[in-house]
Short mmCIF file of C-alpha atoms in Angstrom, two decimals:
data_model
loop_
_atom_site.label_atom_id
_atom_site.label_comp_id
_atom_site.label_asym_id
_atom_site.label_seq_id
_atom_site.Cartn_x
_atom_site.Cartn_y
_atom_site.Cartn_z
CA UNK A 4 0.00 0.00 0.00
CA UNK A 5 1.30 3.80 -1.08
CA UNK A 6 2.24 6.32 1.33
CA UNK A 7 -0.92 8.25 -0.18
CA UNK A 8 -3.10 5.71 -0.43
CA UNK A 9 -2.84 5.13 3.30
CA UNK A 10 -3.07 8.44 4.45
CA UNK A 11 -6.29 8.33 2.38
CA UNK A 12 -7.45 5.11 4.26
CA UNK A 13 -6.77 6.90 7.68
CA UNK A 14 -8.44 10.46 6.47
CA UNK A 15 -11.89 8.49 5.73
CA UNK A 16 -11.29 6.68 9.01
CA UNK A 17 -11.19 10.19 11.30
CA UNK A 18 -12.98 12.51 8.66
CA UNK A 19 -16.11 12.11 10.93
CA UNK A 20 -14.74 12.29 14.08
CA UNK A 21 -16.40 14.39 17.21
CA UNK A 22 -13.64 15.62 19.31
CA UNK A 23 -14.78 16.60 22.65
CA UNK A 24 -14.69 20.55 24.42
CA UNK A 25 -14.58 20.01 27.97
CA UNK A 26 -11.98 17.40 30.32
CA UNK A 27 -13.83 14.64 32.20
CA UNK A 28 -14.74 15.68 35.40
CA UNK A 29 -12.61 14.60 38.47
CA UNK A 30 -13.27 11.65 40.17
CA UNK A 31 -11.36 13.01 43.12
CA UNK A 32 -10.73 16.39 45.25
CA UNK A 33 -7.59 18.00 44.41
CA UNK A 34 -4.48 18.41 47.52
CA UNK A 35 -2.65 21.41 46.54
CA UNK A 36 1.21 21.04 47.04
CA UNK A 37 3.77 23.81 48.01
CA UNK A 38 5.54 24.37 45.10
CA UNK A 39 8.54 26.02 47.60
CA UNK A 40 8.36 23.10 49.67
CA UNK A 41 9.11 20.82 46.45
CA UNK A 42 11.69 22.80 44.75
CA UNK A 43 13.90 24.63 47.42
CA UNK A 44 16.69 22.09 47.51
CA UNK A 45 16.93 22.69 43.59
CA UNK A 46 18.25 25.95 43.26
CA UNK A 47 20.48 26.30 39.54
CA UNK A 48 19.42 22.64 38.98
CA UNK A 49 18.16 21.06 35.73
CA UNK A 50 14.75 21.03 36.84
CA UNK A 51 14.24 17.59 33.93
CA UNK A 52 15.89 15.75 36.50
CA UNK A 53 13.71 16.45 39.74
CA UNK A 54 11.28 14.56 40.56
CA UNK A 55 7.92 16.29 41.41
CA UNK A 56 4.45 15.18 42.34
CA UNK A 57 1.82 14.69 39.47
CA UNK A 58 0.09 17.62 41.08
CA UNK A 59 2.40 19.91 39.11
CA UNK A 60 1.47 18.77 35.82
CA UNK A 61 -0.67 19.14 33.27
CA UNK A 62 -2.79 15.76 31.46
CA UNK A 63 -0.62 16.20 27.85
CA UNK A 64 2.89 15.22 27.54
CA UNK A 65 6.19 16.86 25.78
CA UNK A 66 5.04 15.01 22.62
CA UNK A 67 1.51 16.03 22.40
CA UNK A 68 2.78 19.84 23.14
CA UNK A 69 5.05 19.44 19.89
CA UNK A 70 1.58 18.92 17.66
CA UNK A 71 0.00 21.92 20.15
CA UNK A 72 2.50 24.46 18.03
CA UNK A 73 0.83 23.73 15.13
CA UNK A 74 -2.85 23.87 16.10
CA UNK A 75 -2.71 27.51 13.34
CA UNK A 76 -1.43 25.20 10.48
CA UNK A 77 -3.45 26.88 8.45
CA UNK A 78 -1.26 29.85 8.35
CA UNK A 79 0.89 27.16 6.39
CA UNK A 80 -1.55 26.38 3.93
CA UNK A 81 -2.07 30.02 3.26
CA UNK A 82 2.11 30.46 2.77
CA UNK A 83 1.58 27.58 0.21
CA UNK A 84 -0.87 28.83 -2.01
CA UNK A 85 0.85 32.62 -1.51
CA UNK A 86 4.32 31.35 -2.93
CA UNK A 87 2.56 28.91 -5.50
CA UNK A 88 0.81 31.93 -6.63
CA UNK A 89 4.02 33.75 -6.76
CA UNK A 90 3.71 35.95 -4.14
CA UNK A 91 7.23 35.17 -1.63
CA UNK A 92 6.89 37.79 0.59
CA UNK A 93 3.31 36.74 1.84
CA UNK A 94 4.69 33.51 2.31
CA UNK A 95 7.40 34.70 4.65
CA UNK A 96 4.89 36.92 6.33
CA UNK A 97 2.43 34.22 7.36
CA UNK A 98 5.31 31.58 8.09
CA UNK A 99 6.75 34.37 10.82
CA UNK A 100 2.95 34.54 12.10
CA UNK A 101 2.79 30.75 12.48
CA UNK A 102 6.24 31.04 14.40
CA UNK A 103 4.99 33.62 16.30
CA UNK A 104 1.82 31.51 16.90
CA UNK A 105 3.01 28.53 18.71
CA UNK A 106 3.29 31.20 21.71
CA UNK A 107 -0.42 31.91 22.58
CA UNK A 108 -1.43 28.13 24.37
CA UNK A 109 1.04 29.29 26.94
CA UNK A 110 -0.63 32.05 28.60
CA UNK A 111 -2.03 30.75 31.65
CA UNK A 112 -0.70 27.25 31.32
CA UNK A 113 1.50 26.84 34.76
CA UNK A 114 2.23 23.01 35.02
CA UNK A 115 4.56 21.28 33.39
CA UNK A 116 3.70 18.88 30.13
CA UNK A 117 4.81 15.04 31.23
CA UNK A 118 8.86 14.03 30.12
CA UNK A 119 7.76 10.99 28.01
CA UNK A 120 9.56 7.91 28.36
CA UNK A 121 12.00 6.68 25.98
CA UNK A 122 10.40 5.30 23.21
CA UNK A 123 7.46 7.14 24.06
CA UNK A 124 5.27 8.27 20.63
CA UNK A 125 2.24 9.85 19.93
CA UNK A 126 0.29 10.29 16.69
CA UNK A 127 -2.40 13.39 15.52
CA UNK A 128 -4.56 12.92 12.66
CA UNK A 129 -6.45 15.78 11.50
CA UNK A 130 -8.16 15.50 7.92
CA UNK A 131 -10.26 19.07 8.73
CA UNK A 132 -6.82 20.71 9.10
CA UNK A 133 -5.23 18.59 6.56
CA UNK A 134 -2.03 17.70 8.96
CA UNK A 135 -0.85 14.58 9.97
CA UNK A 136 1.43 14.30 12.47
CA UNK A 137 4.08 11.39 14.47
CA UNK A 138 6.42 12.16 17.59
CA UNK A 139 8.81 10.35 19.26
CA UNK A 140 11.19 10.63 22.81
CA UNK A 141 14.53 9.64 20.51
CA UNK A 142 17.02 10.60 23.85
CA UNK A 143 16.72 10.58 28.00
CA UNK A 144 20.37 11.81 28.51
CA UNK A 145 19.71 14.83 26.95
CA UNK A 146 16.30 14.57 26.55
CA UNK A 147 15.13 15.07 22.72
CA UNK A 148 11.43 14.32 21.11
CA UNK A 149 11.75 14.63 17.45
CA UNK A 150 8.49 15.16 15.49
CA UNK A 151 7.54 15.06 11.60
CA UNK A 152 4.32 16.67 10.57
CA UNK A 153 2.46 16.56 6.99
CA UNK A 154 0.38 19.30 5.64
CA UNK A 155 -1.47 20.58 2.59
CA UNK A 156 1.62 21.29 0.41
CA UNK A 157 4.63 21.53 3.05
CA UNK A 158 6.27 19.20 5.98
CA UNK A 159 7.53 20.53 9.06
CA UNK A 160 10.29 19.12 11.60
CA UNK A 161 12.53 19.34 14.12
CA UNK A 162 13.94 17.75 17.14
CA UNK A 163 14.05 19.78 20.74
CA UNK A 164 15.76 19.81 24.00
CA UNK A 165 15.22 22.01 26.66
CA UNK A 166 17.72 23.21 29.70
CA UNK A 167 15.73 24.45 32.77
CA UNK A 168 17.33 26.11 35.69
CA UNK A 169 15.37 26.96 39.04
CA UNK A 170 16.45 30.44 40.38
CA UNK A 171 14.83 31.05 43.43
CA UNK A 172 11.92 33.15 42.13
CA UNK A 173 11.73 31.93 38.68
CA UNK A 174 12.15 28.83 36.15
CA UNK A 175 14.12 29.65 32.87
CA UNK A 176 13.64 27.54 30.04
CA UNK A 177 16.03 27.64 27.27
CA UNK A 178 15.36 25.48 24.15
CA UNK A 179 18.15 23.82 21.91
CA UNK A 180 16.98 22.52 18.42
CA UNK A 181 15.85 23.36 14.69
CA UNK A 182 12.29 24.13 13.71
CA UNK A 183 12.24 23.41 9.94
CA UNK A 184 9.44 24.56 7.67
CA UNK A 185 9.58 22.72 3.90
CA UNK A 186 7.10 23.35 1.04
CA UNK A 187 6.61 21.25 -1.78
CA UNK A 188 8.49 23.90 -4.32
CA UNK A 189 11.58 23.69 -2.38
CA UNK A 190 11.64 26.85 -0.36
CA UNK A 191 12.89 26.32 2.82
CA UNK A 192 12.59 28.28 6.32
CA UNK A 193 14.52 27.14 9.45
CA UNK A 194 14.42 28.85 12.77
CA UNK A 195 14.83 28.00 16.91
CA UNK A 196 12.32 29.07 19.67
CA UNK A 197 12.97 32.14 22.26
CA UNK A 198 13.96 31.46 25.77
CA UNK A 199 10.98 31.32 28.58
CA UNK A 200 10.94 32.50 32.03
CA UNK A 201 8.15 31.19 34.44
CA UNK A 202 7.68 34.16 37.55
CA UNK A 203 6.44 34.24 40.78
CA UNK A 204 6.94 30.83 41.87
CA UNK A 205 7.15 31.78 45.84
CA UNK A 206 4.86 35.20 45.76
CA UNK A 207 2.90 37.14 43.54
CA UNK A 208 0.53 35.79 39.95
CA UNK A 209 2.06 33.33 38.51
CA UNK A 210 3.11 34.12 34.68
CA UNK A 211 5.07 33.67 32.20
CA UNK A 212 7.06 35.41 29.46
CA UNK A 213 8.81 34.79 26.01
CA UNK A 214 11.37 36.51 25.06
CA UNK A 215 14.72 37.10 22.75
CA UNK A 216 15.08 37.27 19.14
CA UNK A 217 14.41 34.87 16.68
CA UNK A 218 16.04 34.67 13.19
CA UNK A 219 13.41 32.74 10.49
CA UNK A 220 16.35 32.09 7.62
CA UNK A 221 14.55 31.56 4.33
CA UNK A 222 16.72 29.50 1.43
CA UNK A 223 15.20 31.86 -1.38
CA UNK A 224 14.31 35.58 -1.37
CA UNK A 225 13.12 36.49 2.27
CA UNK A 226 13.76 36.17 5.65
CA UNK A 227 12.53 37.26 8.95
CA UNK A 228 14.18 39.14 12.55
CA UNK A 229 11.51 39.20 15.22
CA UNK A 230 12.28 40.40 19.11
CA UNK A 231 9.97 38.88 21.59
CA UNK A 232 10.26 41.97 24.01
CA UNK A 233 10.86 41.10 27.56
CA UNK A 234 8.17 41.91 30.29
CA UNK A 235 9.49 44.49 33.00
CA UNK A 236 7.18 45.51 36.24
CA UNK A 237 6.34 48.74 35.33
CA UNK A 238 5.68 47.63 31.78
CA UNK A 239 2.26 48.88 30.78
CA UNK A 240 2.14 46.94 27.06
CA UNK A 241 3.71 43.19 27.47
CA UNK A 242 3.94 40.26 25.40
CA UNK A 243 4.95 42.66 22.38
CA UNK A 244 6.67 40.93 19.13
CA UNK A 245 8.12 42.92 16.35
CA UNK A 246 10.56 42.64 13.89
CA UNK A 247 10.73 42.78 9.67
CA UNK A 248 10.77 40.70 6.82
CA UNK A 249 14.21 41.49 4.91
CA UNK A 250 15.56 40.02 1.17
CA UNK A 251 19.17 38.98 0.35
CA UNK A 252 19.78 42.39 0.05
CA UNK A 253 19.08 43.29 3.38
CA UNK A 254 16.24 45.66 2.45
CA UNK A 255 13.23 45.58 4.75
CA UNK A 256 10.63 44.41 2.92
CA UNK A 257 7.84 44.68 5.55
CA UNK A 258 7.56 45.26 9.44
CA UNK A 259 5.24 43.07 11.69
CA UNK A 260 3.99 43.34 15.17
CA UNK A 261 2.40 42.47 17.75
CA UNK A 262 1.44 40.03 20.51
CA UNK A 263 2.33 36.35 21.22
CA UNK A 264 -0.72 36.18 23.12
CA UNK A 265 -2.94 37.80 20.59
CA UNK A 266 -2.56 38.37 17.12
CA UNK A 267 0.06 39.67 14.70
CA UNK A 268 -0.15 42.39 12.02
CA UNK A 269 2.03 43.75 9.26
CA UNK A 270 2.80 47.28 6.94
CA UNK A 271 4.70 47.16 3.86
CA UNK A 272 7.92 48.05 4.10
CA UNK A 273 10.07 50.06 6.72
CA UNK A 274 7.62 51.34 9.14
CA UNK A 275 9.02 52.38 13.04
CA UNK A 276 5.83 51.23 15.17
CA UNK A 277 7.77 52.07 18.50
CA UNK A 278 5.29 54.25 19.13
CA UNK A 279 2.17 53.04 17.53
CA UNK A 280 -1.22 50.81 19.49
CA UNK A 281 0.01 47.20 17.67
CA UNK A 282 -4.12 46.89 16.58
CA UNK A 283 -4.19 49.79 14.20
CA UNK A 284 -6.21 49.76 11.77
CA UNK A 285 -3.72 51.01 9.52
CA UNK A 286 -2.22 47.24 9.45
CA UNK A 287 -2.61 43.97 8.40
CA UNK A 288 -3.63 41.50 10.26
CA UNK A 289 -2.02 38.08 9.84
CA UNK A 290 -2.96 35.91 12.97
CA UNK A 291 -5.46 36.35 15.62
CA UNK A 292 -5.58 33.70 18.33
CA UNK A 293 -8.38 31.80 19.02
CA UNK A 294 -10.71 32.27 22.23
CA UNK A 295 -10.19 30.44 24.96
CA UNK A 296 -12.96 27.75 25.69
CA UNK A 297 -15.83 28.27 28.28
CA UNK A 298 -15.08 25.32 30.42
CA UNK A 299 -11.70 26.00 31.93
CA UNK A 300 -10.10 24.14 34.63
CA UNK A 301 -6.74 24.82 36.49
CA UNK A 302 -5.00 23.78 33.47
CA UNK A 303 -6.19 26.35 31.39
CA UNK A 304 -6.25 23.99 28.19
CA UNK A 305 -6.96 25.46 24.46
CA UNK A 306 -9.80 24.10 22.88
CA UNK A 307 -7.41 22.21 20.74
CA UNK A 308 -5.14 21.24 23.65
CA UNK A 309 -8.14 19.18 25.11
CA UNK A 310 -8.77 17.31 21.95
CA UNK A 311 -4.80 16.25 22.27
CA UNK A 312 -5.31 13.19 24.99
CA UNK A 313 -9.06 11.99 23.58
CA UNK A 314 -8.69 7.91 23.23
CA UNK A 315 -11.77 8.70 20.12
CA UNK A 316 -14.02 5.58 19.70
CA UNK A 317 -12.36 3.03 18.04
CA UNK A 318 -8.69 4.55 18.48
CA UNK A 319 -7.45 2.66 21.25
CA UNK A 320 -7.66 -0.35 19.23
CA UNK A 321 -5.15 0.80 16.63
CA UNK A 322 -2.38 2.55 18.70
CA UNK A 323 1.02 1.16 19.24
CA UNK A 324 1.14 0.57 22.76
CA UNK A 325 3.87 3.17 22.85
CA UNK A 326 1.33 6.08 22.34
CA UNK A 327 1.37 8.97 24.86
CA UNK A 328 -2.40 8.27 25.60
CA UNK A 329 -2.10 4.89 26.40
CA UNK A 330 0.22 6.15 29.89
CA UNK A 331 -1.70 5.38 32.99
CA UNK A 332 -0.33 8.45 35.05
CA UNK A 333 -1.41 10.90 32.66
CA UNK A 334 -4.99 9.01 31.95
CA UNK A 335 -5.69 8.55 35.34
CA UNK A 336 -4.77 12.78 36.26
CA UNK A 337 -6.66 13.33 33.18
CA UNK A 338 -9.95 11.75 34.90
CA UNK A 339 -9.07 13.48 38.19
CA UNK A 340 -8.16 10.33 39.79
CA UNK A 341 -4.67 11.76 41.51
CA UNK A 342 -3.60 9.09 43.95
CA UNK A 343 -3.74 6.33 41.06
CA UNK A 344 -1.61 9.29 39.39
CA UNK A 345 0.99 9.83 41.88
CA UNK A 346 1.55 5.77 42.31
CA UNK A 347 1.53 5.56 38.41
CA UNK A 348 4.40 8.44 37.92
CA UNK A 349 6.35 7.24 40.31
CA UNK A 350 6.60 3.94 39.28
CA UNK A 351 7.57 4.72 35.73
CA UNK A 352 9.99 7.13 36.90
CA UNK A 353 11.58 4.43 38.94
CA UNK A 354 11.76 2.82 35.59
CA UNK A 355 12.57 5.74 33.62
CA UNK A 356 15.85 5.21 35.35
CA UNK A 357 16.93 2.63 33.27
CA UNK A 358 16.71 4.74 30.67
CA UNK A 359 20.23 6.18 30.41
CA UNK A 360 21.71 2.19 30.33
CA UNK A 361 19.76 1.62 27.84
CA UNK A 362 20.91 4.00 25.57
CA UNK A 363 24.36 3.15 26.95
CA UNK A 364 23.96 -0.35 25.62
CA UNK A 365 22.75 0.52 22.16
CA UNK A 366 18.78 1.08 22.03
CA UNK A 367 18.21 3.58 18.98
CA UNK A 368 14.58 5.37 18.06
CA UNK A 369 12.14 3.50 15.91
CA UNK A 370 10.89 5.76 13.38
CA UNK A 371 13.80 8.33 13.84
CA UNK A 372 17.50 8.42 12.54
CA UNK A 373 20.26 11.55 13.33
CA UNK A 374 20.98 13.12 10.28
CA UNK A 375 25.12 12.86 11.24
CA UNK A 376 26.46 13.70 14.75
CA UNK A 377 25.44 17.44 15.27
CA UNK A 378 21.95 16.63 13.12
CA UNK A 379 18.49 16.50 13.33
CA UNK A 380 16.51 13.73 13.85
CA UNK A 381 14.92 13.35 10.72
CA UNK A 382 11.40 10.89 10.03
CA UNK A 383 12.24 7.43 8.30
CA UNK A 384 8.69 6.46 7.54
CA UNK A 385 7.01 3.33 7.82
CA UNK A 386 4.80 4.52 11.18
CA UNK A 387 1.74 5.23 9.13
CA UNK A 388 1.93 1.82 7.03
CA UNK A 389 2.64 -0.24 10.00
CA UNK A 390 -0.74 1.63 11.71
CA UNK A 391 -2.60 1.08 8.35
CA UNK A 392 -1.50 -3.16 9.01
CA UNK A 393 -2.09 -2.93 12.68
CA UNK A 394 1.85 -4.54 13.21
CA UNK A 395 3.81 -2.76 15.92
CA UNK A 396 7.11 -5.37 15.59
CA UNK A 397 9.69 -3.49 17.55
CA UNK A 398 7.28 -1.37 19.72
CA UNK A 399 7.35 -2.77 23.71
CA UNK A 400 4.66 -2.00 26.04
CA UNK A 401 6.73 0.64 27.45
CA UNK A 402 4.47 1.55 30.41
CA UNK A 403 3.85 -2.14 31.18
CA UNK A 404 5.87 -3.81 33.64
CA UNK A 405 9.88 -4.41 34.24
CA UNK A 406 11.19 -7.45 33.89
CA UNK A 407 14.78 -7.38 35.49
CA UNK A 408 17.13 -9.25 33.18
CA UNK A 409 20.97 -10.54 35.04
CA UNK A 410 23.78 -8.81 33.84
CA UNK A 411 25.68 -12.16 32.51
CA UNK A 412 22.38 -12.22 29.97
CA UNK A 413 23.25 -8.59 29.03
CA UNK A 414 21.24 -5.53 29.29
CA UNK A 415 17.76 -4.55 26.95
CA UNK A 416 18.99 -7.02 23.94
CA UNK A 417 15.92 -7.50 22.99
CA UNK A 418 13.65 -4.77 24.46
CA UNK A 419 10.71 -7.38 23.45
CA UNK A 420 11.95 -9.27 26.35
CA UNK A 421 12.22 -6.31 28.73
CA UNK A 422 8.56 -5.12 29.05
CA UNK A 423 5.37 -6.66 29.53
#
């Protein structure tokens, strides 16, 4: 069976599909948890390696938040038909919107996405957006997902890592990796995501802020500089983005701006809007973010965000059991249900451990190679066929149980033989 004719199988399977707008109501009453009381020993630590109560996270993982960047793919589609049509600076425009995009889930989102286990994947269908998308946790010592997405006309990738340090008052959150935006004409734009500083851990409204500059290097004509400007106390206009599309001349071709947690506009040209409300009318607007959903909860989920976990009817059945939705910890805080949740987490963590020997000993991703040493992890197909099948050879129950194996046998041979 063809690549296309399976994603056509799939498409007619999940072209009806009802996605739900609310969480399922919690089967038990939450214990809040001192955050201080958690993290106080951790001061300039890598907070990926401390170990904290399910209570500080939210029911998605690290790969499901990958697919949550690109819940405005259709700012993609539109940079398609823009540069098929001949129009290259349009496309750059609306590619530096969807960058810009990716931003707006955050606001009001203070717990932590689960660290997948290694080997750890998860899978997003979408026929009404026309995207298909596969993540996987390729690394635990330094952790990396890598994810591969499929739209209408253009394929997007990259592989992330993120170093967190704890600083009394605030989490920084530094990410290392290449976001890679292809269309089917060969134009190319590359680009890596801002730093992020949570605030207020101890005292105060929690919040947090993106900020730095980000450089979206085109292979063709354009390119894009945009500043995520950094929140101050006294400042009476945050979240701002700005910056200009320039061509390999270094001319400015046209000036956006903006907020992350809003909506992005544009002029023609060289304009200084220093001094200008970033919703004039005199603009163009490029992005506007969608409104949040009625039924909030603590986690302050996007309408999208709480279609991300949804075990659809009939889904279950065809996931590898290596599927982010399949993980009892996150299921179980998903339904409210927090001491199965804590006693879940924990135990995976405890096997989570083994991670680092395992790598040590040779395990390598399944549906991801490293394109040399410094790479990306770069999609080697086959996921989508072996769904289409319903064979998972060389996917273990990774949340299942450990069995210990004696070190004159040799460690994870066969990983087949490691989980059940």
């Amino acid at each position: 069976m063809s690549g296309e004719a399976v994603r056509q199988c799939i498409d007619m399977e999940n072209s009806h599909v009802s996605r739900r707008t609310k969480l399922p109501d919690p089967v038990e009453k939450e214990k809040g948890v001192s955050l201080w009381s958690m993290i106080k020993d951790n001061v300039g630590k890598d907070l990926t390696r401390v170990c904290l109560p399910v209570f500080f996270n939210e029911p998605i993982s690290s790969l499901q938040k990958c697919f949550e960047d690109l819940e405005y793919s259709y700012l993609l589609d539109r940079a398609y038909e823009h540069g098929k049509k001949g129009n290259s600076l349009l496309r750059a425009l609306n590619v530096a919107a969807f960058a810009v995009s990716g931003y707006a889930s955050s606001e009001g989102r203070h717990c932590k996405p689960f660290n997948p286990l290694l080997g750890e994947t998860y899978e997003a269908d979408f026929p009404d957006k026309g995207v298909r998308f596969f993540s996987e946790k390729v690394s635990h010592h330094p952790t990396v997902v890598a994810c591969h997405c499929e739209g209408r006309g253009w394929r997007f990738w990259a592989d992330s890592n993120i170093h967190s340090k704890f600083w009394g008052r605030s989490i920084q959150l530094d990410p290392v990796g290449v976001l890679t935006l292809e269309f089917d004409d060969g134009e190319i734009f590359q680009w890596s995501k801002v730093t992020t500083t949570i605030y207020n851990l101890i005292l105060g409204k929690l919040y947090c802020d993106h900020h730095g500059n980000m450089e979206i290097r085109g292979n063709r004509q354009y390119s894009c500089r945009l500043k995520f400007k950094e929140q101050t106390i006294l400042d009476r206009n945050p979240r701002q983005v700005n910056g200009f599309v320039e061509d390999t001349m270094g001319k400015k071709a046209a000036t956006l701006f903006g907020k992350w947690d809003d909506s992005i506009y544009y002029f023609d040209g060289d304009v200084n809007v220093k001094h200008k409300d970033y919703t004039s009318s005199n603009g163009t607007l490029l992005w506007k973010r969608t409104k949040p959903p009625p039924n909030l909860t603590r986690y302050n989920l996007t309408s999208f965000a709480i279609t991300l976990n949804e075990l659809t009817p009939g889904l279950k059945e065809k996931l590898p059991p290596t599927d982010s939705r399949l993980r009892p910890d996150q299921r179980h805080l998903e339904n409210g249900e927090y001491e199965k949740a804590n006693m879940e987490k924990q135990r995976l963590e405890k096997r989570q451990r083994m991670s680092r020997k395992m790598q040590e000993n040779g395990w390598e991703p399944r549906w991801f190679r490293k394109e040399g040493e410094k790479g990306t992890f770069r999609y080697t197909g086959g996921y989508w066929e072996a769904r289409a099948v319903g064979t998972w050879d060389g996917c273990p129950n990774i949340f299942g149980k450990v069995i210990y194996i004696p070190k004159h046998v040799g460690y994870y041979t066969n990983l087949k033989n490691v989980y059940v």
